[in-house]
PDB file of C-alpha atoms in Angstrom:
ATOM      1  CA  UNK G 896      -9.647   5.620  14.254  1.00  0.00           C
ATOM      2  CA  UNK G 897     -10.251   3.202  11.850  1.00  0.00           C
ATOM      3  CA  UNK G 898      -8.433  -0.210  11.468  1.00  0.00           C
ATOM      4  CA  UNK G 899      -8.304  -3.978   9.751  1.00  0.00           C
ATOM      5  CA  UNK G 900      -7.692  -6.680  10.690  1.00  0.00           C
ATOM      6  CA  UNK G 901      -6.367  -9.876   8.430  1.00  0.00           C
ATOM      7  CA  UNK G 902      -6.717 -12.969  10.413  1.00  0.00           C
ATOM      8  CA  UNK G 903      -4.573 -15.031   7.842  1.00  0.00           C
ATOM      9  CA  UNK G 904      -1.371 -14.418   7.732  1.00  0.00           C
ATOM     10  CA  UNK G 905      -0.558 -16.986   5.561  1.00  0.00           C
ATOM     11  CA  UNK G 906      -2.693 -19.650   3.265  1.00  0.00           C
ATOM     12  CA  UNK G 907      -1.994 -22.099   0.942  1.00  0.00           C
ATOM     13  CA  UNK G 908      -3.841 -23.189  -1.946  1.00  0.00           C
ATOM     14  CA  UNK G 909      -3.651 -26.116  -4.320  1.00  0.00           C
ATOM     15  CA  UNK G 910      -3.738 -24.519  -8.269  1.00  0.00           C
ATOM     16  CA  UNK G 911      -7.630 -24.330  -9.899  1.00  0.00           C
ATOM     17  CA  UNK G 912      -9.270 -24.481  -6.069  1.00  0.00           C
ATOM     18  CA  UNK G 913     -11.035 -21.217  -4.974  1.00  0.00           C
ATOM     19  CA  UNK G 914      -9.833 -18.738  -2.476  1.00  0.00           C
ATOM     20  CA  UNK G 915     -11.167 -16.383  -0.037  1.00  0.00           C
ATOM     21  CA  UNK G 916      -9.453 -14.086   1.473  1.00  0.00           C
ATOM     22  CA  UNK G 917     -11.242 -12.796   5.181  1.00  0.00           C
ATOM     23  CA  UNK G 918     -10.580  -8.601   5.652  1.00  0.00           C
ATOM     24  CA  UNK G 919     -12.445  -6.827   8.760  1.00  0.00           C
ATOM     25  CA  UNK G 920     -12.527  -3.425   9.442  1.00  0.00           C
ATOM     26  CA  UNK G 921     -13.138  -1.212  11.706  1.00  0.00           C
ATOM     27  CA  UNK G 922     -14.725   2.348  11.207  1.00  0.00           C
ATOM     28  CA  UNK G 923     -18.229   3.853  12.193  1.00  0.00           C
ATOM     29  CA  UNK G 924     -19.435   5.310   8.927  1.00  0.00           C
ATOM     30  CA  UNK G 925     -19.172   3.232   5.077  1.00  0.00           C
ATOM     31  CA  UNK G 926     -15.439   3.217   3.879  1.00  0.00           C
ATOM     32  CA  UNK G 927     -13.562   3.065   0.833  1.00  0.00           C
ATOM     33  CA  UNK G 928     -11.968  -0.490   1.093  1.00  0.00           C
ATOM     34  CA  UNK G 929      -9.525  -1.877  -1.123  1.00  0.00           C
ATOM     35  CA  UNK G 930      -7.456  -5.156  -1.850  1.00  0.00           C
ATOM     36  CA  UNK G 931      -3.629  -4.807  -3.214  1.00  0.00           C
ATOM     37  CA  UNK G 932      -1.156  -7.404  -4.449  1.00  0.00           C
ATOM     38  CA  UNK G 933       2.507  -7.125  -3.503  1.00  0.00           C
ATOM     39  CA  UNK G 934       4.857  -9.826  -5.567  1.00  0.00           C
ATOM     40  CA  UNK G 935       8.320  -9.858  -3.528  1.00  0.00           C
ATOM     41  CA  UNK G 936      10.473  -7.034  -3.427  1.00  0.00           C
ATOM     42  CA  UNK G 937       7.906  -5.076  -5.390  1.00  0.00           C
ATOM     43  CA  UNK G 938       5.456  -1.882  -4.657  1.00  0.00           C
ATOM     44  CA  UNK G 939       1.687  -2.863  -4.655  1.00  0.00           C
ATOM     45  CA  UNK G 940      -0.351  -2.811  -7.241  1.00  0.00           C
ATOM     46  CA  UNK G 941      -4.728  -2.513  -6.350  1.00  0.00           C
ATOM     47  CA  UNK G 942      -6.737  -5.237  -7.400  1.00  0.00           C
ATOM     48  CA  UNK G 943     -10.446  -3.637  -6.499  1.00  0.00           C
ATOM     49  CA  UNK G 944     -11.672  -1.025  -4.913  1.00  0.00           C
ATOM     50  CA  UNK G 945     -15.381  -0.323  -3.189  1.00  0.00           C
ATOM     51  CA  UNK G 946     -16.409   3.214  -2.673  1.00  0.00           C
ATOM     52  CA  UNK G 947     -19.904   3.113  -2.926  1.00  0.00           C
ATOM     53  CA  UNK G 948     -23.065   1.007  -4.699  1.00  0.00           C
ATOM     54  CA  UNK G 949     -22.821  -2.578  -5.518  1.00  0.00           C
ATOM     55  CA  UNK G 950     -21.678  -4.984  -2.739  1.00  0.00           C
ATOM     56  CA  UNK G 951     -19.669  -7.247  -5.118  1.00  0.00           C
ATOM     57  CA  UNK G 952     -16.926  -5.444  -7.223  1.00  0.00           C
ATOM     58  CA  UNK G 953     -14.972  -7.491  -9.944  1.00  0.00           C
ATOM     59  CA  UNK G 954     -11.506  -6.266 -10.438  1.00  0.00           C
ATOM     60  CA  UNK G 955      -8.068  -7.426 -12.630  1.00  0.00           C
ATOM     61  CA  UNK G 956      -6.697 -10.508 -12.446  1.00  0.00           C
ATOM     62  CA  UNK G 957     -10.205 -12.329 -11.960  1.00  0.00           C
ATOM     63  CA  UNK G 958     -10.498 -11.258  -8.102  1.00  0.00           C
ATOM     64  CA  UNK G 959     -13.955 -10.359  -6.883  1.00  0.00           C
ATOM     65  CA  UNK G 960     -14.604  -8.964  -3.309  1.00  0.00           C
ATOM     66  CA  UNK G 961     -17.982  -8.279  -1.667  1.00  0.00           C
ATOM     67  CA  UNK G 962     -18.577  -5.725   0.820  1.00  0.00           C
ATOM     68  CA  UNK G 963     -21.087  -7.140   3.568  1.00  0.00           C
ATOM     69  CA  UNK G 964     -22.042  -4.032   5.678  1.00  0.00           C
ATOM     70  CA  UNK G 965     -23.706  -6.269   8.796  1.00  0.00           C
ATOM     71  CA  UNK G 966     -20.217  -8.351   8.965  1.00  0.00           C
ATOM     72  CA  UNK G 967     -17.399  -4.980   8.748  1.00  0.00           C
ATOM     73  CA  UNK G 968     -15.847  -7.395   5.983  1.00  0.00           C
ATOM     74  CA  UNK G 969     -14.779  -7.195   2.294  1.00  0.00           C
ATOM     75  CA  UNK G 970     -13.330 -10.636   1.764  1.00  0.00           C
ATOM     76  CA  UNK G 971     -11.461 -11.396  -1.395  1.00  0.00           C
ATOM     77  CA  UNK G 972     -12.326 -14.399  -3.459  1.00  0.00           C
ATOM     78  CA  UNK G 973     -11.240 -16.107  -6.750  1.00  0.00           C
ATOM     79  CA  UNK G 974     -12.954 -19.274  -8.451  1.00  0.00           C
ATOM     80  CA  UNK G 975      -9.879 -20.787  -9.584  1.00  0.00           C
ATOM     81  CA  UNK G 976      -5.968 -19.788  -8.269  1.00  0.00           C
ATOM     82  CA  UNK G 977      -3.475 -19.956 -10.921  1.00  0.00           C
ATOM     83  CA  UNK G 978       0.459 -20.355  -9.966  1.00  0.00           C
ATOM     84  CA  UNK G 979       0.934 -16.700 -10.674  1.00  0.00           C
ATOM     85  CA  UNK G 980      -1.242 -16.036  -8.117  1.00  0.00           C
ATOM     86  CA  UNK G 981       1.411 -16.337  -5.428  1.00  0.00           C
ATOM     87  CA  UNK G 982       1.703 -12.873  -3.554  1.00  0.00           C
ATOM     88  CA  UNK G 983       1.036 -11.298  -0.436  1.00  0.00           C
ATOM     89  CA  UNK G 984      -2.362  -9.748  -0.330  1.00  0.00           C
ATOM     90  CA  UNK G 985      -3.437  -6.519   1.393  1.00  0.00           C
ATOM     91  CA  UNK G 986      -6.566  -5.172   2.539  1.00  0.00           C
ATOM     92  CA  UNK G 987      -7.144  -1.432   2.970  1.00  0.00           C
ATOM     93  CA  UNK G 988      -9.079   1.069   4.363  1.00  0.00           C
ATOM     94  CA  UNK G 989      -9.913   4.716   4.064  1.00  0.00           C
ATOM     95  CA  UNK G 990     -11.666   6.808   6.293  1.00  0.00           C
ATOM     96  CA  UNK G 991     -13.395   9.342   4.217  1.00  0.00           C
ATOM     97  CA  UNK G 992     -10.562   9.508   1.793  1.00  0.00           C
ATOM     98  CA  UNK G 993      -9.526   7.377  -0.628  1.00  0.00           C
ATOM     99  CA  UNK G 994      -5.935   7.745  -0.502  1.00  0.00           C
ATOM    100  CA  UNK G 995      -4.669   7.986   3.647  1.00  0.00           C
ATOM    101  CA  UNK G 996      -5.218   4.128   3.819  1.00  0.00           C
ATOM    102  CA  UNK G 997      -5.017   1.888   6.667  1.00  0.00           C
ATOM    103  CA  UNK G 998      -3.888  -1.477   5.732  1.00  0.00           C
ATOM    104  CA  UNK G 999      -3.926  -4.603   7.418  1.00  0.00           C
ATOM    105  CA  UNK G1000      -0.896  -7.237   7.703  1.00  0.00           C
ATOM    106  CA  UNK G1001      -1.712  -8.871   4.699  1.00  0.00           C
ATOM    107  CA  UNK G1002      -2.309 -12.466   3.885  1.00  0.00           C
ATOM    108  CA  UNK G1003       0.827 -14.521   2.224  1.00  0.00           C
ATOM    109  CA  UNK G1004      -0.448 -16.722  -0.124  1.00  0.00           C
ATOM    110  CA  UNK G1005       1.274 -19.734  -1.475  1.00  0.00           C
ATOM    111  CA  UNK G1006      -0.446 -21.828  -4.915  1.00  0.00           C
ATOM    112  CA  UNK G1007       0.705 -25.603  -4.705  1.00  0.00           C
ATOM    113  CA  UNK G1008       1.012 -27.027  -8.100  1.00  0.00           C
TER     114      UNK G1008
ATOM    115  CA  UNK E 404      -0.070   6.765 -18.709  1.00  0.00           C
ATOM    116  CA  UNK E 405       1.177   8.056 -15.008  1.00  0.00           C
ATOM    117  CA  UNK E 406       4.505   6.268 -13.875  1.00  0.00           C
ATOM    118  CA  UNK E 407       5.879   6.537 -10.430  1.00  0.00           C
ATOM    119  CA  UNK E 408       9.871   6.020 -10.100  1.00  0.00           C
ATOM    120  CA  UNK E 409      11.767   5.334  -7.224  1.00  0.00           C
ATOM    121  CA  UNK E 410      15.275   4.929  -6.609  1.00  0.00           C
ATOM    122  CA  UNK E 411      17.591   3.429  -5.468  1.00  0.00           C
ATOM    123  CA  UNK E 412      16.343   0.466  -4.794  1.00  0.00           C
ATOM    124  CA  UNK E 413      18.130  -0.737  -2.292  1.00  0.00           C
ATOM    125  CA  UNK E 414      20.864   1.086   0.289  1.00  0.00           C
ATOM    126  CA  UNK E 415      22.890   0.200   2.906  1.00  0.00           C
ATOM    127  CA  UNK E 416      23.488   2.487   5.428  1.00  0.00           C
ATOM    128  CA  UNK E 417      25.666   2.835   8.515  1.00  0.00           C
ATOM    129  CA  UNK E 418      23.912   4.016  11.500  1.00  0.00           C
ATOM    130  CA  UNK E 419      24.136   7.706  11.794  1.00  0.00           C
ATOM    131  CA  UNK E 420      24.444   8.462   8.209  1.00  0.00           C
ATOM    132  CA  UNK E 421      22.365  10.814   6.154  1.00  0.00           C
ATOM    133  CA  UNK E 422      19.187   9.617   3.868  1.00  0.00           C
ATOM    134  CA  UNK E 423      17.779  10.547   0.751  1.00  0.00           C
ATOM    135  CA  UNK E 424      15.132   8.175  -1.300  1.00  0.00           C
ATOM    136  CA  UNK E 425      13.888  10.293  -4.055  1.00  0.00           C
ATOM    137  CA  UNK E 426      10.403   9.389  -5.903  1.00  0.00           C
ATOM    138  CA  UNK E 427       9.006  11.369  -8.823  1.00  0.00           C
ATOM    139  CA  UNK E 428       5.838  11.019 -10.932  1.00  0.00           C
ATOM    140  CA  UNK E 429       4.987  11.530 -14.400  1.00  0.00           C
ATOM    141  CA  UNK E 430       2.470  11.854 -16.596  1.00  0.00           C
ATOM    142  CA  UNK E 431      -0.228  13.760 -13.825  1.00  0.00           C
ATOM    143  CA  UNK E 432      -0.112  16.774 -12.805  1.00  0.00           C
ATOM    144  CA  UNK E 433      -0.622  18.109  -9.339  1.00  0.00           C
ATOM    145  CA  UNK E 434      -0.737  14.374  -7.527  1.00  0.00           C
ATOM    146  CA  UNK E 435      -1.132  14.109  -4.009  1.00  0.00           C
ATOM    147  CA  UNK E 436       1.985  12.378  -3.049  1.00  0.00           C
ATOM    148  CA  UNK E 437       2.850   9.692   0.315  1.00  0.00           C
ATOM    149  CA  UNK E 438       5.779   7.669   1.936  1.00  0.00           C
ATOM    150  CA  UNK E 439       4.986   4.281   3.308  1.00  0.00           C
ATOM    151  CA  UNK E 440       7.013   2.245   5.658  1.00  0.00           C
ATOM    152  CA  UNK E 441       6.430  -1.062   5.366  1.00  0.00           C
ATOM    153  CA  UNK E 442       8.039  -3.577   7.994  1.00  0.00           C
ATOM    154  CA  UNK E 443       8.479  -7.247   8.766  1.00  0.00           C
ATOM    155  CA  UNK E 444       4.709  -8.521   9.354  1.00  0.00           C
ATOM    156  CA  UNK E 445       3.605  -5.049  10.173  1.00  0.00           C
ATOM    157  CA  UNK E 446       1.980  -4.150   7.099  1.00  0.00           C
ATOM    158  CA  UNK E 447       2.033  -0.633   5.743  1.00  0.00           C
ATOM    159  CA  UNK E 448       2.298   2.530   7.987  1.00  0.00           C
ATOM    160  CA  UNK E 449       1.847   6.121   6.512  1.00  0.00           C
ATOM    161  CA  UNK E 450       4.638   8.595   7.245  1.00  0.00           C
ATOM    162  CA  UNK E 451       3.924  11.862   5.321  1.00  0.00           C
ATOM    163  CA  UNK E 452       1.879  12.782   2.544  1.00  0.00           C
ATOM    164  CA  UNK E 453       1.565  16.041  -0.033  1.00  0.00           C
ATOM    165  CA  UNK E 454      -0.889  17.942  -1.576  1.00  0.00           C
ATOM    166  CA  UNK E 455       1.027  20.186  -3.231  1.00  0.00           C
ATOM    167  CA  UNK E 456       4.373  21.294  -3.602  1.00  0.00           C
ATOM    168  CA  UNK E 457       5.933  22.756   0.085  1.00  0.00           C
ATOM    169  CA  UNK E 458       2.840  21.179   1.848  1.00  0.00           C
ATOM    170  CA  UNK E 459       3.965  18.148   3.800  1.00  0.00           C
ATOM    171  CA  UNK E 460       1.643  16.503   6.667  1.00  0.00           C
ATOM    172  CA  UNK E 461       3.581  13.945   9.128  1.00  0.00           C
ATOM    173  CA  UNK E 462       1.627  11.095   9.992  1.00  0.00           C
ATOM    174  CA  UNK E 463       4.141  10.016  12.932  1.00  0.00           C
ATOM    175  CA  UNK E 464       6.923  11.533  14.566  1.00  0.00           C
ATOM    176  CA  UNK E 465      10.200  10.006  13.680  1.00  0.00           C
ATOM    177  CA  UNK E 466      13.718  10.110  12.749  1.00  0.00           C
ATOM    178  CA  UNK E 467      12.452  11.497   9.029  1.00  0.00           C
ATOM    179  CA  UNK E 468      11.593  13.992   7.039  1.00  0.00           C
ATOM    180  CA  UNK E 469      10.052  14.465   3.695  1.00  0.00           C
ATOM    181  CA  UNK E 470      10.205  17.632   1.310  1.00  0.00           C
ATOM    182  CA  UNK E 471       8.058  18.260  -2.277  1.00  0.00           C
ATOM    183  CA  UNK E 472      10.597  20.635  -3.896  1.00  0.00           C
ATOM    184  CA  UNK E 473       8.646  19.970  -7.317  1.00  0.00           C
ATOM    185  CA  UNK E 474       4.937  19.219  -8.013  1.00  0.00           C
ATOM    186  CA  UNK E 475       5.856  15.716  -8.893  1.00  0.00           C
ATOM    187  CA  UNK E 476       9.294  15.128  -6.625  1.00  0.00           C
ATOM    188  CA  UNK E 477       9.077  13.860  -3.269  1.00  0.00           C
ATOM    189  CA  UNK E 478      12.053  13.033  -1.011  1.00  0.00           C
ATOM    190  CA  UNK E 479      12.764  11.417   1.709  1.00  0.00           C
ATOM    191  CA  UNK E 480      15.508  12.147   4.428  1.00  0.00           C
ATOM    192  CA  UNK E 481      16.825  11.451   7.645  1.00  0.00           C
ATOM    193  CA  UNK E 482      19.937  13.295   8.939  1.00  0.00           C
ATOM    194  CA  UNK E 483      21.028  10.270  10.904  1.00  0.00           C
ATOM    195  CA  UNK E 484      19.909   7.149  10.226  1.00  0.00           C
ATOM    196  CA  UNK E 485      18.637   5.001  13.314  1.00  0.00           C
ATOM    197  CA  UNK E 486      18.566   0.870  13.164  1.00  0.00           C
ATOM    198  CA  UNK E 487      15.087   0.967  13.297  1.00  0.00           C
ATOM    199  CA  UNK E 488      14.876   2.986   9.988  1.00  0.00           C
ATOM    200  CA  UNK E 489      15.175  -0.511   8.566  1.00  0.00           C
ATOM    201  CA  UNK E 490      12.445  -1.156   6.133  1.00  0.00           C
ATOM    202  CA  UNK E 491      10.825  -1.125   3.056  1.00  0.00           C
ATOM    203  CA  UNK E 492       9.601   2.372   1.939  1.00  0.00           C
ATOM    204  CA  UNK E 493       7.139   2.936  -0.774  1.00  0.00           C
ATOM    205  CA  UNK E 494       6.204   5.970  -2.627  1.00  0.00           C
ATOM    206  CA  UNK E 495       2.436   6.278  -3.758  1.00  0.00           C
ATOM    207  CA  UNK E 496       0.486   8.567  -5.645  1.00  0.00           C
ATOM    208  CA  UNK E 497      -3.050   9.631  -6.134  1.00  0.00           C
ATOM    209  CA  UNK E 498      -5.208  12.288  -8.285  1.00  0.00           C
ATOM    210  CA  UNK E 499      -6.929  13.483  -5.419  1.00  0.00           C
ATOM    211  CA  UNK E 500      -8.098  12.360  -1.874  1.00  0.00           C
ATOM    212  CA  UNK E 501     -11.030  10.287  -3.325  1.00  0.00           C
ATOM    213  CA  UNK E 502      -9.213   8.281  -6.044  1.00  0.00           C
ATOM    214  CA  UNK E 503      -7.309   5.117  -5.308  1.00  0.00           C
ATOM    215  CA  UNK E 504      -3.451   4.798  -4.442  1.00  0.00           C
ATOM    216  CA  UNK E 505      -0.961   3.881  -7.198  1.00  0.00           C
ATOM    217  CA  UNK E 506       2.690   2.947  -5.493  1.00  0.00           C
ATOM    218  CA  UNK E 507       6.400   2.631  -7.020  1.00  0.00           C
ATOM    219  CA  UNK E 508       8.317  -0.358  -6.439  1.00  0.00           C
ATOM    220  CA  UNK E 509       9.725   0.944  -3.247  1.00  0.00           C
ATOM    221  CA  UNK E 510      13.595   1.147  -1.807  1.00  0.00           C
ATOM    222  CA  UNK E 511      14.483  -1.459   0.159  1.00  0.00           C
ATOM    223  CA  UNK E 512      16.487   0.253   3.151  1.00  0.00           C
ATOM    224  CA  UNK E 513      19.167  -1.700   5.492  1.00  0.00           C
ATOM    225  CA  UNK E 514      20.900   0.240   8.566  1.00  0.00           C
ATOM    226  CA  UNK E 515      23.721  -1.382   9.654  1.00  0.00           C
TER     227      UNK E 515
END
């Protein structure tokens, strides 16, 4: 069975620096990974999606995430973190489908002004 | 555009009680349909999901149930609530087992 793994549970970033957010998985054939955003008391929303082709997908919100094969990862970066920014993060896999996900923890993030 | 609507969103519940979360889609047609739990630090765990309407897969075995009465309703029950129902469920939706999920703002659940 496939699984990920988040090893942040929470960050915090001062507004303008970059971010990365680390996402491992776990599954023996190429997934379909994603990254959602959850603001408090709210559903998710995606941010990006990889299913198949280019390593490095762009998505809304300027979030970019890169799919490195050799390292099971698809970490989720950002040049610049605005206050709105402020969320809990998700990563998410799918084994062979695109929609029975497994998702990790997620990461809480927290933008310093 | 497709919209997803859940309600309420938030209930209190005495243990023992009955459940019903209701979730409905619009704008698609035909949408494979899922319930989410999502707990404290425990990110999201699938409970049941449709493909069409009468067809429900479990994903755990558990206090609930879910039923597709329509092709875009899907309901969520539980004919006596447990404390450990606690949580925060989520409705999704997708267009087919290859596209990407699309979630409600979920029903904040508290068994007392």
């Amino acid at each position: 069975a496939q699984s990920v793994t988040q090893p942040d549970i929470h960050i915090t970033v001062s507004e303008g620096a970059s971010l990365e957010l680390r996402c491992n998985y776990s599954y023996g054939a190429t997934p379909y990974l994603f990254w959602y955003v959850q603001s408090p008391g709210q559903g998710l929303q995606l941010l990006l999606k990889y299913f198949s082709g280019d390593t490095l997908v762009q998505g809304i919100k300027g979030f970019e995430a890169e799919f490195k094969r050799s390292q099971s990862s698809f970490n989720l970066r950002k040049p610049s973190v605005h206050w709105s920014d402020a969320a809990e993060y998700f990563c998410a896999v799918g084994a062979g489908t695109a929609s029975k996900l497994t998702f990790g923890t997620g990461t809480r993030l927290q933008v310093t002004l | 555009s497709q919209t997803i609507h859940q309600w309420p969103a938030t209930l209190v519940q005495p243990v023992g009680s009955p459940l019903s979360l209701e979730c409905t889609v619009e704008g698609t047609s035909n949408p494979n349909l899922y319930w989410y739990r999502q707990a404290a630090g425990r990110g999201l765990q699938l409970l049941f999901y449709s493909v069409g309407i009468g067809q429900i897969s479990s994903e755990v075995p558990q206090n609930l149930s879910a039923s597709r009465p329509q092709d875009r309703q899907f309901i969520l029950s539980s004919k006596k609530l447990l404390l450990s129902d606690s949580g925060f469920y989520l409705c999704a939706w997708s267009g087919g087992l290859n596209s990407p999920l699309h979630f409600g703002n979920g029903t904040r659940l508290t068994v007392t």
